[in-house]
Tab-separated table of C-alpha atoms in Angstrom:
chain	number	residue	atom	x	y	z
A	1470	MET	CA	0.233	0.066	0.464
A	1471	TYR	CA	1.128	3.899	-1.022
A	1472	GLU	CA	2.269	6.057	1.762
A	1473	VAL	CA	-1.258	8.211	1.749
A	1474	THR	CA	-4.360	7.479	3.108
A	1475	GLN	CA	-6.436	9.949	1.890
A	1476	TYR	CA	-7.097	9.712	-2.225
A	1477	LYS	CA	-8.875	12.461	-3.807
A	1478	ILE	CA	-9.765	11.438	-7.932
A	1479	GLY	CA	-11.800	12.716	-11.011
A	1480	LEU	CA	-12.521	12.198	-13.554
A	1481	LEU	CA	-12.233	14.445	-16.611
A	1482	GLY	CA	-14.738	14.866	-19.819
A	1483	GLU	CA	-17.767	15.537	-21.356
A	1484	HIS	CA	-21.414	14.757	-20.148
A	1485	ILE	CA	-20.152	12.745	-17.696
A	1486	GLY	CA	-23.015	13.688	-15.261
A	1487	GLU	CA	-24.666	10.337	-14.390
A	1488	SER	CA	-21.475	8.754	-13.835
A	1489	ARG	CA	-21.011	5.794	-12.422
A	1490	SER	CA	-17.184	5.621	-11.408
A	1491	PRO	CA	-17.645	7.772	-8.702
A	1492	ARG	CA	-20.195	4.948	-6.846
A	1493	LEU	CA	-18.130	2.286	-7.963
A	1494	HIS	CA	-14.424	3.992	-6.151
A	1495	GLU	CA	-16.053	5.615	-3.615
A	1496	LEU	CA	-17.680	2.236	-1.833
A	1497	GLU	CA	-15.000	-0.034	-2.945
A	1498	GLY	CA	-12.635	2.700	-1.135
A	1499	LYS	CA	-14.974	1.924	1.467
A	1500	ALA	CA	-15.031	-1.450	2.155
A	1501	GLN	CA	-11.212	-1.487	2.033
A	1502	ARG	CA	-11.593	1.249	4.635
A	1503	LEU	CA	-9.892	3.531	2.822
A	1504	THR	CA	-10.330	7.627	2.554
A	1505	LEU	CA	-11.312	8.472	-0.925
A	1506	SER	CA	-13.698	10.955	-2.306
A	1507	TYR	CA	-13.980	10.817	-6.032
A	1508	GLU	CA	-15.389	14.677	-7.890
A	1509	LEU	CA	-16.933	14.316	-11.678
A	1510	PHE	CA	-15.026	17.484	-13.508
A	1511	ASP	CA	-17.664	17.850	-16.485
A	1512	PHE	CA	-15.768	20.539	-19.058
A	1513	ALA	CA	-19.464	20.955	-20.886
A	1514	GLU	CA	-20.909	22.440	-17.351
A	1515	LEU	CA	-18.357	24.377	-16.532
A	1516	GLY	CA	-17.517	26.255	-20.039
A	1517	LEU	CA	-13.960	24.470	-20.407
A	1518	SER	CA	-12.718	22.675	-23.476
A	1519	GLN	CA	-9.612	20.789	-24.412
A	1520	ALA	CA	-7.457	24.252	-24.110
A	1521	ASP	CA	-8.122	24.015	-20.530
A	1522	LEU	CA	-7.016	20.268	-20.165
A	1523	GLN	CA	-2.567	21.243	-18.894
A	1524	LYS	CA	-3.692	23.659	-16.848
A	1525	ILE	CA	-6.847	21.333	-15.059
A	1526	LEU	CA	-4.455	19.052	-14.482
A	1527	LYS	CA	-1.663	21.092	-13.106
A	1528	SER	CA	-4.667	22.654	-10.779
A	1529	LEU	CA	-5.237	18.595	-9.547
A	1530	GLN	CA	-1.875	17.651	-8.640
A	1531	ASP	CA	-1.249	21.004	-6.547
A	1532	LYS	CA	-4.196	20.428	-5.044
A	1533	ALA	CA	-2.655	16.714	-4.275
A	1534	TYR	CA	-5.374	14.598	-6.191
A	1535	ALA	CA	-3.805	10.556	-6.492
A	1536	GLY	CA	-5.119	10.877	-10.330
A	1537	MET	CA	-7.842	11.382	-13.111
A	1538	ASN	CA	-9.728	9.689	-14.648
A	1539	ILE	CA	-9.963	10.703	-18.632
A	1540	THR	CA	-13.299	9.596	-20.248
A	1541	HIS	CA	-14.604	10.833	-24.021
A	1542	PRO	CA	-13.138	13.350	-26.247
A	1543	PHE	CA	-9.871	13.481	-24.205
A	1544	LYS	CA	-8.613	10.337	-24.116
A	1545	GLN	CA	-5.687	10.733	-26.754
A	1546	ALA	CA	-5.427	14.838	-26.359
A	1547	VAL	CA	-4.248	14.264	-22.822
A	1548	ILE	CA	-1.004	12.621	-23.683
A	1549	SER	CA	0.659	15.915	-24.620
A	1550	TYR	CA	0.109	17.229	-21.514
A	1551	LEU	CA	2.008	13.909	-19.331
A	1552	ASP	CA	5.820	13.371	-18.295
A	1553	GLU	CA	5.460	9.315	-18.580
A	1554	LEU	CA	3.349	6.764	-20.497
A	1555	SER	CA	2.716	2.964	-19.460
A	1556	ASP	CA	3.992	0.682	-22.378
A	1557	GLU	CA	0.273	-0.057	-23.566
A	1558	ALA	CA	-1.076	3.643	-23.220
A	1559	ARG	CA	1.989	4.417	-25.487
A	1560	SER	CA	1.583	1.368	-27.723
A	1561	ILE	CA	-1.911	2.299	-28.037
A	1562	GLY	CA	-2.249	5.846	-28.168
A	1563	ALA	CA	-4.907	6.450	-25.490
A	1564	VAL	CA	-4.623	6.732	-22.273
A	1565	ASN	CA	-8.041	6.793	-19.660
A	1566	THR	CA	-6.088	6.985	-16.297
A	1567	VAL	CA	-3.624	8.989	-14.979
A	1568	VAL	CA	-1.728	8.886	-11.871
A	1569	PHE	CA	-0.247	12.284	-9.976
A	1570	ARG	CA	3.175	10.231	-8.618
A	1571	GLN	CA	6.752	12.277	-7.458
A	1572	ASP	CA	5.477	15.312	-9.498
A	1573	LYS	CA	5.050	13.510	-12.592
A	1574	LYS	CA	1.507	12.913	-14.473
A	1575	ILE	CA	1.517	9.456	-15.278
A	1576	GLY	CA	0.109	8.102	-17.825
A	1577	PHE	CA	-1.858	3.989	-17.842
A	1578	ASN	CA	-4.672	2.082	-20.276
A	1579	THR	CA	-7.502	0.450	-18.381
A	1580	ASP	CA	-8.985	0.201	-20.787
A	1581	TYR	CA	-7.796	-2.613	-22.682
A	1582	SER	CA	-7.610	-4.890	-19.886
A	1583	GLY	CA	-10.921	-3.981	-18.898
A	1584	PHE	CA	-12.568	-5.319	-22.309
A	1585	ILE	CA	-9.653	-8.452	-22.074
A	1586	GLN	CA	-10.892	-9.242	-18.943
A	1587	ALA	CA	-14.643	-9.037	-19.739
A	1588	PHE	CA	-14.658	-10.295	-23.643
A	1589	ARG	CA	-12.799	-13.843	-22.192
A	1590	GLU	CA	-15.763	-13.699	-19.404
A	1591	VAL	CA	-18.757	-12.903	-21.615
A	1592	LEU	CA	-18.098	-14.007	-25.085
A	1593	PRO	CA	-15.166	-16.748	-24.508
A	1594	GLU	CA	-15.610	-19.133	-27.453
A	1595	VAL	CA	-16.741	-16.739	-30.075
A	1596	ASN	CA	-16.007	-16.461	-34.483
A	1597	LEU	CA	-12.416	-14.118	-34.267
A	1598	ALA	CA	-12.478	-14.402	-37.931
A	1599	LYS	CA	-13.910	-11.327	-38.735
A	1600	VAL	CA	-14.980	-8.292	-36.914
A	1601	LEU	CA	-16.094	-4.314	-37.668
A	1602	LEU	CA	-15.336	-2.329	-35.236
A	1603	LEU	CA	-17.100	1.208	-35.177
A	1604	GLY	CA	-15.448	3.647	-33.652
A	1605	ALA	CA	-11.368	4.902	-34.005
A	1606	GLY	CA	-10.950	7.633	-30.887
A	1607	GLY	CA	-10.068	7.032	-27.523
A	1608	ALA	CA	-12.093	4.048	-27.016
A	1609	GLY	CA	-11.870	2.829	-30.005
A	1610	SER	CA	-7.816	2.522	-30.229
A	1611	SER	CA	-8.338	0.595	-26.565
A	1612	VAL	CA	-10.509	-1.705	-28.513
A	1613	ALA	CA	-8.704	-2.600	-31.553
A	1614	GLN	CA	-5.759	-3.523	-29.987
A	1615	ALA	CA	-7.190	-5.954	-27.305
A	1616	LEU	CA	-8.898	-7.069	-30.011
A	1617	LEU	CA	-5.915	-7.897	-31.351
A	1618	SER	CA	-4.690	-9.215	-28.813
A	1619	LEU	CA	-7.778	-11.600	-28.041
A	1620	GLY	CA	-6.791	-13.234	-31.544
A	1621	VAL	CA	-8.972	-11.586	-33.999
A	1622	LYS	CA	-7.552	-12.708	-37.510
A	1623	GLU	CA	-9.376	-10.194	-39.456
A	1624	LEU	CA	-10.097	-5.999	-38.216
A	1625	HIS	CA	-12.121	-3.468	-39.738
A	1626	ILE	CA	-12.373	-0.095	-38.538
A	1627	TYR	CA	-14.937	1.894	-39.197
A	1628	ASP	CA	-15.208	6.160	-38.300
A	1629	SER	CA	-16.713	8.711	-39.579
A	1630	ASP	CA	-14.216	10.456	-39.761
A	1631	ALA	CA	-12.284	8.403	-42.342
A	1632	GLU	CA	-9.002	9.977	-40.959
A	1633	LYS	CA	-9.196	8.477	-37.781
A	1634	ALA	CA	-9.713	5.270	-39.036
A	1635	LEU	CA	-6.356	4.861	-41.495
A	1636	ALA	CA	-4.686	6.713	-38.357
A	1637	LEU	CA	-5.262	3.697	-36.137
A	1638	VAL	CA	-4.543	1.069	-39.095
A	1639	ASP	CA	-1.330	2.929	-39.510
A	1640	ARG	CA	-0.437	2.216	-35.526
A	1641	LEU	CA	-2.130	-1.063	-35.455
A	1642	ASP	CA	-0.082	-2.455	-38.507
A	1643	SER	CA	3.854	-0.581	-36.671
A	1644	VAL	CA	3.001	-2.486	-33.807
A	1645	GLN	CA	1.466	-6.312	-34.957
A	1646	THR	CA	1.835	-8.177	-37.999
A	1647	THR	CA	-0.293	-11.504	-37.771
A	1648	ALA	CA	-3.963	-9.953	-38.098
A	1649	ARG	CA	-5.283	-8.347	-40.875
A	1650	VAL	CA	-6.297	-4.536	-40.604
A	1651	THR	CA	-8.135	-2.058	-42.513
A	1652	ALA	CA	-10.255	1.212	-42.774
A	1653	ALA	CA	-13.657	0.416	-43.500
A	1654	HIS	CA	-15.911	2.616	-45.884
A	1655	GLU	CA	-19.302	3.103	-44.924
A	1656	ASN	CA	-20.081	1.624	-48.548
A	1657	GLU	CA	-18.361	-1.785	-47.530
A	1658	ILE	CA	-19.913	-2.074	-44.271
A	1659	SER	CA	-23.239	-3.878	-45.354
A	1660	LYS	CA	-21.704	-5.743	-47.812
A	1661	GLU	CA	-19.581	-7.837	-45.943
A	1662	ASP	CA	-20.276	-10.588	-43.230
A	1663	PHE	CA	-18.632	-9.840	-40.209
A	1664	SER	CA	-18.521	-12.919	-37.281
A	1665	GLY	CA	-18.744	-9.845	-34.789
A	1666	LEU	CA	-19.280	-6.265	-34.477
A	1667	VAL	CA	-17.729	-4.109	-31.765
A	1668	ASN	CA	-19.262	-0.573	-30.728
A	1669	ALA	CA	-16.575	2.067	-29.566
A	1670	SER	CA	-18.621	4.829	-31.127
A	1671	PRO	CA	-20.311	7.518	-28.734
A	1672	VAL	CA	-23.650	6.561	-30.832
A	1673	GLY	CA	-26.221	5.135	-28.488
A	1674	MET	CA	-25.110	6.701	-25.395
A	1675	LYS	CA	-27.566	8.502	-23.823
A	1676	SER	CA	-26.254	11.841	-24.988
A	1677	ASN	CA	-25.856	10.714	-28.970
A	1678	PRO	CA	-28.832	8.793	-29.205
A	1679	GLY	CA	-29.683	6.437	-32.506
A	1680	MET	CA	-27.811	3.790	-34.125
A	1681	PRO	CA	-24.540	3.197	-35.138
A	1682	VAL	CA	-25.390	0.904	-37.709
A	1683	ASP	CA	-28.146	0.060	-40.253
A	1684	LYS	CA	-30.303	-2.593	-38.781
A	1685	SER	CA	-29.626	-4.391	-41.944
A	1686	MET	CA	-26.911	-5.508	-41.421
A	1687	LEU	CA	-27.041	-7.101	-38.290
A	1688	HIS	CA	-27.870	-11.058	-37.866
A	1689	GLU	CA	-28.956	-14.079	-35.905
A	1690	HIS	CA	-25.346	-15.854	-36.026
A	1691	LEU	CA	-23.094	-12.091	-35.569
A	1692	TRP	CA	-21.983	-11.778	-31.944
A	1693	LEU	CA	-21.819	-8.041	-30.997
A	1694	VAL	CA	-20.648	-6.330	-28.197
A	1695	ASP	CA	-21.643	-2.045	-27.114
A	1696	ILE	CA	-19.412	-0.524	-24.601
A	1697	ILE	CA	-21.579	2.285	-23.734
A	1698	TYR	CA	-22.383	1.442	-20.273
A	1699	PHE	CA	-25.455	4.609	-20.212
A	1700	PRO	CA	-28.023	3.076	-20.853
A	1701	LEU	CA	-26.737	-0.438	-20.432
A	1702	ASP	CA	-29.284	-1.015	-22.780
A	1703	THR	CA	-28.413	0.245	-26.500
A	1704	ASP	CA	-31.118	0.499	-29.128
A	1705	LEU	CA	-27.952	-1.267	-31.316
A	1706	LEU	CA	-27.841	-4.203	-27.798
A	1707	THR	CA	-31.395	-4.451	-27.980
A	1708	TYR	CA	-31.987	-5.045	-31.358
A	1709	ALA	CA	-29.140	-7.621	-31.992
A	1710	GLN	CA	-30.941	-9.171	-28.713
A	1711	SER	CA	-33.765	-9.402	-30.126
A	1712	LEU	CA	-32.082	-11.386	-33.578
A	1713	GLY	CA	-30.932	-13.910	-31.107
A	1714	CYS	CA	-26.931	-12.654	-30.893
A	1715	LYS	CA	-24.571	-13.151	-28.155
A	1716	THR	CA	-24.085	-10.189	-26.816
A	1717	MET	CA	-21.745	-8.293	-24.127
A	1718	ASN	CA	-23.054	-4.951	-22.442
A	1719	GLY	CA	-20.271	-1.864	-21.016
A	1720	ALA	CA	-21.286	-2.913	-17.553
A	1721	ARG	CA	-18.505	-5.354	-17.107
A	1722	MET	CA	-15.587	-3.449	-18.807
A	1723	ALA	CA	-16.558	-0.328	-17.242
A	1724	VAL	CA	-15.967	-2.455	-14.022
A	1725	TYR	CA	-12.638	-3.820	-14.906
A	1726	GLN	CA	-11.218	-0.658	-16.315
A	1727	ALA	CA	-12.207	0.999	-13.050
A	1728	ALA	CA	-10.987	-1.989	-10.754
A	1729	ASP	CA	-6.988	-1.260	-12.446
A	1730	ALA	CA	-7.442	2.494	-11.645
A	1731	PHE	CA	-8.600	2.073	-8.279
A	1732	GLN	CA	-5.299	-0.223	-8.019
A	1733	LEU	CA	-3.436	2.183	-9.917
A	1734	PHE	CA	-4.226	5.124	-7.860
A	1735	THR	CA	-4.572	3.537	-4.325
A	1736	GLY	CA	-1.950	0.551	-4.568
A	1737	ASN	CA	-4.475	-1.415	-3.638
A	1738	ALA	CA	-6.127	-4.449	-5.360
A	1739	ALA	CA	-9.780	-3.632	-6.078
A	1740	ASP	CA	-12.308	-6.520	-5.005
A	1741	LYS	CA	-13.419	-7.072	-9.137
A	1742	ASN	CA	-16.771	-9.022	-8.150
A	1743	ARG	CA	-17.794	-6.316	-5.031
A	1744	MET	CA	-17.534	-3.533	-7.642
A	1745	LEU	CA	-19.728	-5.170	-9.789
A	1746	GLY	CA	-22.443	-5.266	-7.538
A	1747	PHE	CA	-21.429	-2.178	-6.922
A	1748	PHE	CA	-22.499	-1.265	-10.517
């Protein structure tokens, strides 16, 4: 355990008012008899922008916070303001956890480990031959790397910003050579026969409702993951379940990434089953 016994933690992002992170961390801290508080810093509500990230991080570090979780839309932008990166964060090019340690701001990625743990539990024997990933932002970058680590043979990446998808393909090709990774174009998606689909885009969130793909491309033999956890039952998941698809919602990834971040913040291993109960 670290020498610190009182922990101040928070979340930086936009439209995060209903995040479950405070509950997860504070209840786990209480269960471990730690004095731990978790605050939300919603840039949209505070009238802040990406340009304020560096200033806010420095202010929180000066106020003796243990660290910060980082969410949409800052998981990639925050890297410019950090002193060090973990190997995973550097490889993925995205950070969701920043630890303030010895006057340094150190970036980690627990989305990667959280997705892998959740996927292995919920969808252990699905076909990984050909997978479509929606979203090439911070979360999408983490999930893409995780899918390749899980053994996906062919990964097609679609983002409404085509340049983002191409950049992620280039990054992945620079760190692996076993899988085929390509950028998918909108007019090609419905023509392909995928074994699995993962939504790591913001489409489906409470603040951005809707379906990220046309219903016509879903079928009963497709497995589907939506990493959104508010709401848990997105339109995409609900429709896929009505077809009989094997599905995974965002709950376990959210909890497992939080548990890994909790250990980085406090030095204490979190009880993941207990945290699932808190969720």
